[in-house]
PDB file of C-alpha atoms in Angstrom:
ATOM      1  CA  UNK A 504      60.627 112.103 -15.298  1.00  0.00           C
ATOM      2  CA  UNK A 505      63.832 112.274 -13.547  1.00  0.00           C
ATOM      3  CA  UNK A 506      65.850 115.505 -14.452  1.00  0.00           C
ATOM      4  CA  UNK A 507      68.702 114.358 -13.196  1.00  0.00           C
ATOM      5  CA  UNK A 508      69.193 111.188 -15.336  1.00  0.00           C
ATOM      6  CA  UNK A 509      72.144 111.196 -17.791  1.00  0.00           C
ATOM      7  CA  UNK A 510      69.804 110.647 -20.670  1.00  0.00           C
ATOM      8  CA  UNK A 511      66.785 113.016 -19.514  1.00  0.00           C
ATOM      9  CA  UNK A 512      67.267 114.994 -22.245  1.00  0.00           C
ATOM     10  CA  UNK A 513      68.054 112.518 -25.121  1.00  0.00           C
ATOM     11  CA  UNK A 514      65.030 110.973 -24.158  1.00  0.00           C
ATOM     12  CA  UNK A 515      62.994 113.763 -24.468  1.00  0.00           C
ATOM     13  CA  UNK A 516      64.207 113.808 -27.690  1.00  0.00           C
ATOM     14  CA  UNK A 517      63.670 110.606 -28.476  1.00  0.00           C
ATOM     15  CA  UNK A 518      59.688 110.737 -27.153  1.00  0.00           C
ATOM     16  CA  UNK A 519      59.231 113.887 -29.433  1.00  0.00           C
ATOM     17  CA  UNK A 520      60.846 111.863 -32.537  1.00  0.00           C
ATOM     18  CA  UNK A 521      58.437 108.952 -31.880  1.00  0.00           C
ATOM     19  CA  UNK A 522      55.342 111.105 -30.778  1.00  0.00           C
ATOM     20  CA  UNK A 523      53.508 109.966 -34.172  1.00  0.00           C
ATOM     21  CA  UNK A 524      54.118 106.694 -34.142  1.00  0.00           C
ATOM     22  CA  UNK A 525      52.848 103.521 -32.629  1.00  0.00           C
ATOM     23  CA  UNK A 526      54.539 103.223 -29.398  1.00  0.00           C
ATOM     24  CA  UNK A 527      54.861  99.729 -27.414  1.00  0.00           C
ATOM     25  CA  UNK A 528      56.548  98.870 -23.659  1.00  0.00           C
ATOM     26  CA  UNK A 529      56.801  95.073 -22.885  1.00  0.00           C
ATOM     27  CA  UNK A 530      54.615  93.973 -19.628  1.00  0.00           C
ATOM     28  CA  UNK A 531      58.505  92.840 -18.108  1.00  0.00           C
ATOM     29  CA  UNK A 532      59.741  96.722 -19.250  1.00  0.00           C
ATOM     30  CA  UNK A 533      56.673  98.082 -17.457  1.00  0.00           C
ATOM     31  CA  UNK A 534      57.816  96.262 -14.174  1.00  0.00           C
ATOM     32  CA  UNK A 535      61.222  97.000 -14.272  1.00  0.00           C
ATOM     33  CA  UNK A 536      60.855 100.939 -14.612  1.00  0.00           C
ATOM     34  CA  UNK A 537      57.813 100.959 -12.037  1.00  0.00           C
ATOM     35  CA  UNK A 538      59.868  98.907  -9.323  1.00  0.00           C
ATOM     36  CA  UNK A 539      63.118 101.608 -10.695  1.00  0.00           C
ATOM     37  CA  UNK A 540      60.889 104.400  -9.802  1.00  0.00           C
ATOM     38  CA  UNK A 541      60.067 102.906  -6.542  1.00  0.00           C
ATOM     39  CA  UNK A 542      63.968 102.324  -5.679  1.00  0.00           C
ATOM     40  CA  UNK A 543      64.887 105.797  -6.543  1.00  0.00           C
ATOM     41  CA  UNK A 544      62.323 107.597  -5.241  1.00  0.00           C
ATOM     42  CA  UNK A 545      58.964 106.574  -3.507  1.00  0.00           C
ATOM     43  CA  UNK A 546      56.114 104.441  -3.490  1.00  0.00           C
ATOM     44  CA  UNK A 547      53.726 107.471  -4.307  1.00  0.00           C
ATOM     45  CA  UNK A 548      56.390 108.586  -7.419  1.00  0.00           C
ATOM     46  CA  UNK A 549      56.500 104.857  -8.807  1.00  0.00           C
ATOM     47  CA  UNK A 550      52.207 104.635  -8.557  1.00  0.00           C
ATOM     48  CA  UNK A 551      51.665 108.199 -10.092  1.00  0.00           C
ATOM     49  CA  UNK A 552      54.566 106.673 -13.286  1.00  0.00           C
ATOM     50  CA  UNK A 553      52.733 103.393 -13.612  1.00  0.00           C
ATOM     51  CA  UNK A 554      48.982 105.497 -13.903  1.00  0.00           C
ATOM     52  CA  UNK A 555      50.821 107.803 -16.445  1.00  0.00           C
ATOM     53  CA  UNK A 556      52.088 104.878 -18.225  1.00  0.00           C
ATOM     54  CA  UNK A 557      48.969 103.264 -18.375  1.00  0.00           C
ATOM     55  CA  UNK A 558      47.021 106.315 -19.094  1.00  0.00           C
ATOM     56  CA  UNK A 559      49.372 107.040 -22.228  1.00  0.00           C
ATOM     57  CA  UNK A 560      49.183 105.968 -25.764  1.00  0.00           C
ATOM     58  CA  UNK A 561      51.743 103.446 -24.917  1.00  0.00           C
ATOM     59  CA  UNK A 562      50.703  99.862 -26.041  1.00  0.00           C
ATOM     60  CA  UNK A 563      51.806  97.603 -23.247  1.00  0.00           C
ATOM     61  CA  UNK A 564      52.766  94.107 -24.423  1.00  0.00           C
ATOM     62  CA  UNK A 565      52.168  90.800 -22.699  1.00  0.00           C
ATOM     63  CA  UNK A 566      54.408  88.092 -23.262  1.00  0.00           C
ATOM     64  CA  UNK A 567      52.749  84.452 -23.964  1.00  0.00           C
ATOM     65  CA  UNK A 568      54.613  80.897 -23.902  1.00  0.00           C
ATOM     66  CA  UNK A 569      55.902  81.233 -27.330  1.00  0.00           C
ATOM     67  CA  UNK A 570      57.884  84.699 -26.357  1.00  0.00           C
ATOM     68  CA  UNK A 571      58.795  83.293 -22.893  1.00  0.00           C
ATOM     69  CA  UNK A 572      60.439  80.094 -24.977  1.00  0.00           C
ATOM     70  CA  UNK A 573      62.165  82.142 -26.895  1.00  0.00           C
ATOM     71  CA  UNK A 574      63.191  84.313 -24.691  1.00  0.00           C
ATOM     72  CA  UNK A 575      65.003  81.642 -22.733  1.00  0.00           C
ATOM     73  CA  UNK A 576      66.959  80.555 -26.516  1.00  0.00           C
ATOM     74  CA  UNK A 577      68.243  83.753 -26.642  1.00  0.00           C
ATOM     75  CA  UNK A 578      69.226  84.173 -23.020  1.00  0.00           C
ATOM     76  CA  UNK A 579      71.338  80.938 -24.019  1.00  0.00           C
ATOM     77  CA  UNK A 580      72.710  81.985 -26.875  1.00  0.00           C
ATOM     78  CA  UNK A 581      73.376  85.828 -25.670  1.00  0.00           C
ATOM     79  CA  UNK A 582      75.241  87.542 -23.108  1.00  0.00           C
ATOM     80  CA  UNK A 583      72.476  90.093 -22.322  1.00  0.00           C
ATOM     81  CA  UNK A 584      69.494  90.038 -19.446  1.00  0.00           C
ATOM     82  CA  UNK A 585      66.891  88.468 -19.567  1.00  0.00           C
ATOM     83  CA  UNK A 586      64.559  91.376 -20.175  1.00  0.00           C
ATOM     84  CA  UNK A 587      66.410  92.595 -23.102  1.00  0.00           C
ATOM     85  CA  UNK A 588      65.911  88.934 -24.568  1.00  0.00           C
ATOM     86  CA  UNK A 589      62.373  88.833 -24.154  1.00  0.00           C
ATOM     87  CA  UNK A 590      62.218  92.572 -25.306  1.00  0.00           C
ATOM     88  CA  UNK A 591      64.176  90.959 -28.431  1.00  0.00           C
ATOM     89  CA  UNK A 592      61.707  88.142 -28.931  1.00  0.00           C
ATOM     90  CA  UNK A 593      58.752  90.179 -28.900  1.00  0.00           C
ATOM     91  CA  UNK A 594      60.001  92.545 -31.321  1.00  0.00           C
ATOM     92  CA  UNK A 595      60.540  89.667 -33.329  1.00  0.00           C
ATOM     93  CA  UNK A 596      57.255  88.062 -32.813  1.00  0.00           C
ATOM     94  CA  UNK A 597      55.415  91.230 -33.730  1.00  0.00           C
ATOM     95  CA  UNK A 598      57.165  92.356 -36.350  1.00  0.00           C
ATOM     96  CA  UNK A 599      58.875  95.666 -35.091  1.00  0.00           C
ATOM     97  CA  UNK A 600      61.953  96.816 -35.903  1.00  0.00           C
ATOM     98  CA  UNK A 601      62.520 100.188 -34.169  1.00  0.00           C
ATOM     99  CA  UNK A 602      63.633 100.061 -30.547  1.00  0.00           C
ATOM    100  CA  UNK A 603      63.952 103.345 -28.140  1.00  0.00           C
ATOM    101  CA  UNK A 604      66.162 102.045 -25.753  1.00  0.00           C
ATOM    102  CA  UNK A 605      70.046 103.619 -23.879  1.00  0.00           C
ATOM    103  CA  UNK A 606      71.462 100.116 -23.659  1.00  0.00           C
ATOM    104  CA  UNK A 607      74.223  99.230 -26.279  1.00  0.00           C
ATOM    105  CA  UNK A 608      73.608  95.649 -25.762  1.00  0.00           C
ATOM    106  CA  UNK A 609      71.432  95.587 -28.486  1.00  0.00           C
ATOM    107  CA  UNK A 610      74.148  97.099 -31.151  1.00  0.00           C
ATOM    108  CA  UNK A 611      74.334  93.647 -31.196  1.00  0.00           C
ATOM    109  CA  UNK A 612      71.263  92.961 -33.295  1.00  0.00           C
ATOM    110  CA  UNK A 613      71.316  93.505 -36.927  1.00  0.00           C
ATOM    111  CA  UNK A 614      67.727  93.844 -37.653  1.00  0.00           C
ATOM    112  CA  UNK A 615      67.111  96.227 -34.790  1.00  0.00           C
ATOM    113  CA  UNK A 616      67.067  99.840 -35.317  1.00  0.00           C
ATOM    114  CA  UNK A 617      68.461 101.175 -31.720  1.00  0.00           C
ATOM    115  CA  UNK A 618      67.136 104.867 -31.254  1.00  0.00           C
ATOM    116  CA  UNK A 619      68.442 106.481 -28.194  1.00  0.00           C
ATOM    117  CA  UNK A 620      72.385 104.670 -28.002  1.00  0.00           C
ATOM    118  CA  UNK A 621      73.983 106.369 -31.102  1.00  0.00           C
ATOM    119  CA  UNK A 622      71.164 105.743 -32.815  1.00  0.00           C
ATOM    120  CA  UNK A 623      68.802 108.105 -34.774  1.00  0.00           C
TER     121      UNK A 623
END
């Protein structure tokens, strides 16, 4: 989307590497890179993104009670965001192991495999 990113092109590689596979976005990931879109650029760019998004394959993910709970144990117990706790817990809750992602905070993770950040 944005050419001028650092990792515009990595992720292009990373989209063709995953094109045949199931792909998921968390409901909190989906409003982080609308409301990114809409700080960079416009209002117009960020509602086009979002009707892309939601017009993809992309599986978006809603977080429930259970998630949100332990969500909040991990923001405890790590020194990440928020987001990237409750992007932990749901991978944990639904049983995925792959994550496309540029942020090395979840090296951390041993039972994540990070694509993007030195990943594969």
């Amino acid at each position: 989307m944005d050419k001028s990113d650092d990792h515009h092109e990595k992720a292009r590689e990373v989209m063709d590497q995953v094109r045949n596979e199931d792909v998921y976005i968390s409901d909190r990931v989906f409003v982080e890179t609308v409301n990114v879109m809409f700080s960079r650029f416009d209002h117009s760019d960020a509602s086009n993104f979002a009707d892309y998004m939601l017009k993809s394959e992309l599986e978006i993910i809603h977080s429930n009670s259970s998630i949100f709970s332990n969500s909040v144990e991990h923001f405890h117990s790590e020194q990440i965001s928020f987001t990237d706790c409750s992007i932990v817990s749901m991978m944990k809750a639904l049983d995925i192991d792959k994550l496309c992602s540029f942020d090395s905070d979840f090296k951390s993770f041993e039972k994540i495999e990070l694509i993007g950040v030195n990943g594969s």
